[in-house]
Coordinates of C-alpha atoms in Angstrom, one line a residue:
M1 CA 219.8 250.3 175.9
T2 CA 218.8 246.7 176.2
L3 CA 221.7 245.6 174.1
Y4 CA 224.1 247.7 176.1
D5 CA 222.7 246.3 179.4
S6 CA 223.2 242.7 178.2
L7 CA 226.8 243.3 176.9
F8 CA 228.0 245.2 180.0
E9 CA 226.3 242.8 182.4
H10 CA 228.7 240.1 181.3
L11 CA 231.5 242.3 182.5
R12 CA 229.7 243.3 185.7
Q13 CA 230.1 246.9 184.6
P14 CA 227.3 249.3 185.6
I15 CA 226.0 251.7 183.0
A16 CA 223.6 254.6 182.9
Q17 CA 221.7 256.3 180.1
I18 CA 222.0 260.1 179.6
L19 CA 219.5 261.8 177.3
L20 CA 220.3 265.2 175.9
T21 CA 218.7 267.8 173.7
R22 CA 220.0 271.0 172.3
N23 CA 218.2 272.9 175.0
D24 CA 220.3 271.1 177.6
I25 CA 223.4 272.4 175.9
A26 CA 222.2 275.9 175.1
D27 CA 221.4 276.8 178.7
R28 CA 224.7 277.5 180.5
T29 CA 223.4 276.1 183.9
Q30 CA 222.0 272.9 182.3
Y31 CA 225.3 272.5 180.4
Q32 CA 227.2 272.7 183.7
N33 CA 224.8 270.3 185.3
A34 CA 225.3 267.8 182.5
Q35 CA 229.1 268.1 183.0
N36 CA 228.7 267.5 186.8
T37 CA 226.5 264.5 186.1
F38 CA 229.1 262.9 183.8
M39 CA 231.9 263.5 186.4
E40 CA 229.8 262.0 189.2
L41 CA 229.1 258.9 187.1
F42 CA 232.8 258.5 186.4
N43 CA 233.6 258.8 190.1
L44 CA 231.1 256.1 190.8
G45 CA 232.6 253.8 188.2
V46 CA 229.6 254.0 185.9
I47 CA 229.9 254.2 182.1
P48 CA 227.4 256.7 180.7
I49 CA 225.6 255.8 177.4
V50 CA 224.6 259.1 175.7
N51 CA 221.6 259.5 173.4
E52 CA 219.5 262.3 172.0
N53 CA 216.2 262.6 173.8
D54 CA 214.0 262.0 170.8
T55 CA 210.9 261.9 172.9
L56 CA 211.2 265.6 173.8
A57 CA 213.3 267.0 170.9
V58 CA 211.7 268.7 168.0
S59 CA 213.4 269.8 164.8
E60 CA 214.4 273.2 166.2
I61 CA 216.2 271.8 169.2
R62 CA 217.6 268.5 167.7
F63 CA 221.3 267.8 167.3
G64 CA 220.3 266.0 164.0
D65 CA 223.0 263.4 164.1
N66 CA 224.9 261.3 166.6
D67 CA 228.3 262.6 165.3
T68 CA 227.6 266.2 166.5
L69 CA 226.2 264.9 169.8
S70 CA 229.3 262.9 170.4
A71 CA 231.7 265.8 169.5
I72 CA 229.9 268.2 171.9
T73 CA 229.9 265.5 174.6
A74 CA 233.6 264.8 174.1
A75 CA 234.4 268.5 174.3
M76 CA 232.2 268.9 177.4
L77 CA 234.2 266.2 179.1
Q78 CA 237.6 267.3 177.8
A79 CA 238.0 263.7 176.5
D80 CA 241.4 262.4 175.2
Y81 CA 239.9 260.6 172.2
L82 CA 236.7 260.6 170.1
F83 CA 236.1 257.5 167.9
L84 CA 233.6 258.0 165.0
M85 CA 232.8 254.5 163.7
T86 CA 231.6 254.2 160.1
D87 CA 231.3 251.6 157.3
V88 CA 234.7 252.5 155.7
D89 CA 238.2 252.1 157.1
C90 CA 239.1 255.9 156.8
L91 CA 238.7 259.0 154.7
Y92 CA 239.8 258.7 151.1
D93 CA 240.5 261.4 148.5
K94 CA 237.9 259.7 146.3
N95 CA 235.1 257.2 146.8
P96 CA 236.9 253.8 147.3
R97 CA 233.8 251.9 146.2
T98 CA 234.0 253.3 142.6
N99 CA 237.7 254.3 142.4
P100 CA 240.2 251.5 143.1
D101 CA 243.0 254.1 143.1
A102 CA 241.5 256.0 146.0
V103 CA 244.2 257.1 148.4
P104 CA 243.6 256.9 152.2
I105 CA 243.9 260.1 154.2
E106 CA 245.5 259.1 157.4
V107 CA 246.6 262.2 159.4
V108 CA 244.8 265.5 159.3
E109 CA 245.8 268.6 161.3
D110 CA 243.5 271.2 159.7
V111 CA 240.0 269.9 159.0
T112 CA 239.0 273.1 157.1
S113 CA 241.7 272.5 154.4
L114 CA 240.8 268.8 153.9
E115 CA 240.0 267.6 150.4
A116 CA 238.3 264.2 150.8
D117 CA 235.4 262.3 149.4
T118 CA 232.4 262.5 151.8
S119 CA 229.8 260.7 149.7
S120 CA 229.3 257.9 152.3
S121 CA 225.8 258.3 153.6
G122 CA 226.3 256.5 156.9
S123 CA 225.4 253.1 158.2
S124 CA 221.9 251.7 159.0
L125 CA 222.8 251.7 162.7
G126 CA 223.4 255.5 163.1
T127 CA 222.5 258.9 161.9
G128 CA 224.8 261.1 159.7
G129 CA 227.3 260.4 157.0
M130 CA 230.9 261.3 156.4
S131 CA 230.1 265.0 156.1
T132 CA 228.7 265.1 159.6
K133 CA 231.8 263.3 160.8
L134 CA 234.0 266.0 159.4
V135 CA 231.9 268.6 161.2
A136 CA 232.2 266.6 164.4
A137 CA 236.0 266.3 164.0
R138 CA 236.3 270.0 163.6
L139 CA 234.3 270.6 166.8
A140 CA 236.2 268.0 168.8
T141 CA 239.7 268.9 167.7
S142 CA 239.1 272.5 168.4
A143 CA 238.5 271.5 172.0
G144 CA 241.7 269.5 172.1
V145 CA 240.2 266.0 171.5
T146 CA 242.0 263.6 169.1
T147 CA 239.4 262.4 166.7
V148 CA 239.5 259.1 164.8
I149 CA 237.4 257.7 162.0
T150 CA 237.6 254.0 161.5
R151 CA 235.5 250.9 160.5
S152 CA 232.9 249.9 163.0
S153 CA 232.9 246.2 161.9
N154 CA 236.5 246.0 163.3
P155 CA 236.0 247.2 166.9
G156 CA 239.5 245.9 167.7
N157 CA 240.9 248.8 165.7
I158 CA 240.2 251.0 168.7
V159 CA 242.7 249.2 170.9
G160 CA 245.2 249.0 168.0
I161 CA 245.0 252.7 167.3
L162 CA 245.3 253.6 171.0
D163 CA 248.4 251.4 171.3
Y164 CA 249.9 253.1 168.2
C165 CA 249.1 256.6 169.5
Q166 CA 250.7 255.8 172.8
S167 CA 253.8 254.5 171.1
L168 CA 253.9 257.7 169.0
K169 CA 253.8 259.8 172.1
M170 CA 256.6 257.8 173.6
V171 CA 258.8 258.4 170.6
Q172 CA 258.0 262.0 170.5
G173 CA 258.8 262.3 174.2
Q174 CA 262.2 260.7 173.7
S175 CA 262.9 262.9 170.7
Q176 CA 262.0 266.1 172.6
Q177 CA 264.3 265.1 175.5
G178 CA 267.1 264.3 173.1
T179 CA 267.4 260.8 174.5
P180 CA 268.3 258.0 172.1
L181 CA 265.8 255.2 172.0
Q182 CA 268.6 252.7 172.8
T183 CA 268.9 254.1 176.3
L184 CA 265.7 252.1 177.0
T185 CA 267.7 248.9 176.7
P186 CA 270.5 247.5 179.0
T187 CA 274.0 248.8 178.4
G188 CA 276.6 246.6 176.9
E189 CA 278.3 246.0 173.6
D190 CA 277.1 248.2 170.8
S191 CA 276.0 245.3 168.7
L192 CA 274.0 243.8 171.5
S193 CA 272.4 247.1 172.4
N194 CA 271.5 247.6 168.7
S195 CA 270.0 244.2 168.5
I196 CA 267.8 244.7 171.5
A197 CA 266.7 248.1 170.3
S198 CA 265.9 246.6 166.9
L199 CA 263.7 243.9 168.6
H200 CA 262.0 246.7 170.5
L201 CA 261.1 248.6 167.4
D202 CA 260.1 245.5 165.4
A203 CA 257.6 244.6 168.2
S204 CA 256.0 248.0 168.1
P205 CA 252.3 248.1 167.1
K206 CA 251.3 249.1 163.6
A207 CA 248.4 251.4 163.1
P208 CA 245.2 249.9 161.8
L209 CA 243.8 251.8 158.8
H210 CA 242.1 254.9 160.1
T211 CA 242.0 258.7 159.7
R212 CA 243.3 260.6 162.8
F213 CA 242.5 264.3 163.3
L214 CA 245.1 265.9 165.5
P215 CA 243.9 268.1 168.4
D216 CA 244.5 271.9 168.4
P217 CA 247.6 272.6 170.5
E218 CA 245.7 275.6 172.0
P219 CA 242.2 274.2 172.4
I220 CA 239.1 276.2 173.3
R221 CA 237.3 274.8 176.3
D222 CA 234.5 275.4 178.8
R223 CA 232.8 278.7 178.3
S224 CA 234.5 279.6 175.1
F225 CA 233.5 276.2 173.5
W226 CA 230.0 276.6 174.8
L227 CA 229.7 280.1 173.3
L228 CA 230.9 278.9 169.9
H229 CA 229.2 275.6 169.6
G230 CA 226.7 275.1 172.4
I231 CA 224.2 277.8 171.6
A232 CA 222.5 278.8 168.3
A233 CA 223.0 282.2 166.9
H234 CA 219.9 284.4 166.5
G235 CA 221.4 287.0 164.3
T236 CA 224.5 288.7 163.1
V237 CA 226.6 291.7 164.2
F238 CA 229.0 293.1 161.6
I239 CA 232.2 294.7 163.1
D240 CA 235.1 296.5 161.6
E241 CA 238.7 295.3 161.6
G242 CA 239.6 297.6 164.6
A243 CA 236.9 296.0 166.7
H244 CA 238.2 292.6 165.7
R245 CA 241.7 293.5 166.8
A246 CA 240.4 294.8 170.1
L247 CA 238.5 291.6 170.7
A248 CA 241.7 289.6 169.9
S249 CA 243.5 291.7 172.5
K250 CA 240.9 290.7 175.1
A251 CA 238.9 294.0 175.0
G252 CA 235.1 294.1 175.0
L253 CA 233.0 295.0 171.9
L254 CA 232.1 298.7 171.9
P255 CA 229.3 300.2 169.7
V256 CA 231.9 302.3 167.8
G257 CA 233.3 299.2 166.2
I258 CA 229.9 297.9 164.9
V259 CA 228.9 298.7 161.3
G260 CA 225.8 296.6 160.8
V261 CA 223.1 294.3 162.2
D262 CA 221.1 291.5 160.7
G263 CA 218.3 289.4 162.2
Q264 CA 216.0 289.8 165.2
F265 CA 217.4 289.0 168.6
A266 CA 217.0 290.1 172.2
E267 CA 219.6 291.0 174.8
Q268 CA 221.6 288.1 176.2
E269 CA 221.0 286.1 173.1
A270 CA 223.9 284.7 170.9
V271 CA 224.9 286.3 167.6
R272 CA 227.5 285.7 165.0
L273 CA 230.3 288.2 164.7
L274 CA 231.4 289.0 161.1
V275 CA 234.3 291.3 160.4
V276 CA 234.1 293.4 157.2
P277 CA 236.6 295.7 155.6
T278 CA 235.6 299.4 156.0
K279 CA 236.8 302.8 155.1
R280 CA 236.0 304.9 158.1
Q281 CA 235.3 308.5 157.6
T282 CA 235.0 311.0 160.5
R283 CA 232.1 313.3 160.2
S284 CA 232.8 317.0 160.8
S285 CA 229.2 317.8 161.7
P286 CA 227.9 317.0 165.2
P287 CA 227.6 314.6 166.7
K288 CA 231.3 314.0 166.3
S289 CA 231.6 310.3 165.9
N290 CA 233.1 307.7 163.6
V291 CA 229.7 306.7 162.2
I292 CA 229.9 304.5 159.1
T293 CA 226.9 304.3 156.7
L294 CA 225.9 301.0 155.2
A295 CA 226.8 302.4 151.8
E296 CA 230.4 302.4 152.8
V297 CA 230.4 298.7 154.0
D298 CA 230.1 295.6 151.9
L299 CA 228.3 293.3 154.4
K300 CA 228.4 290.4 151.9
S301 CA 232.2 290.3 152.3
G302 CA 232.0 289.6 156.0
V303 CA 234.0 286.7 157.5
E304 CA 232.7 285.0 160.6
V305 CA 235.2 285.4 163.4
G306 CA 233.3 284.3 166.5
R307 CA 230.1 284.4 168.6
A308 CA 228.9 286.7 171.4
L309 CA 226.2 287.2 173.9
V310 CA 225.0 290.7 173.5
N311 CA 223.9 293.3 176.1
Y312 CA 221.4 295.0 173.7
S313 CA 218.8 293.9 171.3
A314 CA 219.1 294.0 167.5
A315 CA 216.9 297.2 167.3
E316 CA 219.0 298.9 170.0
I317 CA 222.4 297.9 168.4
A318 CA 221.1 299.3 165.0
R319 CA 220.5 302.7 166.7
I320 CA 223.9 302.9 168.6
K321 CA 226.2 301.2 166.0
G322 CA 229.2 303.4 165.3
L323 CA 228.7 305.7 168.3
Q324 CA 230.9 306.2 171.3
S325 CA 229.8 304.6 174.5
T326 CA 229.2 308.0 176.1
Q327 CA 226.4 308.6 173.4
I328 CA 224.4 305.5 174.3
Q329 CA 222.4 307.3 177.0
G330 CA 221.5 310.2 174.7
V331 CA 220.3 307.9 171.9
L332 CA 218.4 305.2 173.9
G333 CA 217.5 307.1 177.0
Y334 CA 219.4 304.5 179.1
A335 CA 222.8 302.7 179.0
D336 CA 222.8 299.3 180.6
S337 CA 226.4 298.8 179.6
E338 CA 229.2 300.7 177.7
Y339 CA 229.8 297.4 175.9
V340 CA 227.6 295.7 173.3
A341 CA 229.3 292.5 174.5
L342 CA 231.6 291.9 177.4
R343 CA 234.8 290.1 176.5
E344 CA 233.9 287.2 178.8
N345 CA 230.8 286.7 176.6
V346 CA 232.8 286.7 173.3
S347 CA 234.5 283.6 171.8
L348 CA 236.6 284.0 168.7
I349 CA 237.3 281.4 166.1
K350 CA 240.9 280.4 165.9
S351 CA 243.0 280.9 162.8
I352 CA 243.5 278.0 160.4
R353 CA 246.5 275.7 161.3
P354 CA 249.0 274.5 158.7
A355 CA 248.5 270.9 157.5
T356 CA 250.9 268.3 158.6
P357 CA 252.6 265.7 156.3
V358 CA 250.6 262.5 155.9
L359 CA 252.3 259.4 157.4
P360 CA 251.6 255.9 156.0
S361 CA 249.5 253.6 158.2
N362 CA 252.3 251.1 158.3
T363 CA 254.8 253.7 159.7
S364 CA 256.8 252.0 162.5
L365 CA 258.5 253.6 165.5
E366 CA 261.8 253.3 163.6
D367 CA 260.4 255.3 160.8
L368 CA 259.0 257.9 163.1
T369 CA 262.3 258.3 164.9
S370 CA 264.2 258.9 161.6
I371 CA 261.5 261.4 160.5
Q372 CA 261.8 263.4 163.7
N373 CA 265.6 263.3 163.7
S374 CA 265.9 264.4 160.0

């Protein structure tokens, strides 16, 4: 902080240090308090400097790396951009230090389908390597934050990349409105207008070498993001495909859709939701219910689809799984809720987005215009 104090003092810019731990994020009230603190600092014109509280944090509640901390902070603030600074210019398909033919990866829309070399172990000034930066990019872009990886020794890249992104948005806006770029210039002879437009394009900024992860067009924010990424899961609840469809349709999680439980957790703790293919067989003998035995379910084939805060403990869910909600009272002797998890306490992982074509770093506004008009 002494270095930050010295640097910002020359600009007469007040700063403040914010120390966070996992516990500050896991508790919903503390999470909201942290949000409010950031907003108040911004309103006062103060730039917050965020660090992990190493004094209080132990291994169980540590973020573990600054990349994850920065991604969760950016999502908490609904930031426009997150810059992850490292010791290389961008992501490459191979290690550029040992492969001269390594190709830079400049635009990524779907982080999960990315094939890149992540052998960089990180710089001496920070924690985490390239792998943690990809995790951070996945977290941030899912919350609608454009994430950029670029070289830390060239801090001017940040301004250049922002200028390029703004120019890109301008061209996209003109294209969506169906307005030719030449209308930005004074009217007159065609040759004169074309010349002025050409000068405008030639003067457009070029992008410094970087990797830009595009934000999800339908981001998860606030409570949904907190459920998925702010709290640690204490166990797993396996659900069938029907329950998954019901959750996707904004319904709550009923016990009839649960086929298995793993781990030890209490009520109001977070669990992973895994959907498994099942062959449901209705029993003819009482009680009449669509109970599925574990022999009919391959739990190892489960795919994680989300997280949830549950209304019952692991032991309770194991007893009522597959039953109708009306049977909970008879099995447990009480029924705190007809739902194992209320829909407001469920957050689903979004489906994978298709990857976008990679644009060269020297793409100009003229190139972008021709691409969008083709």
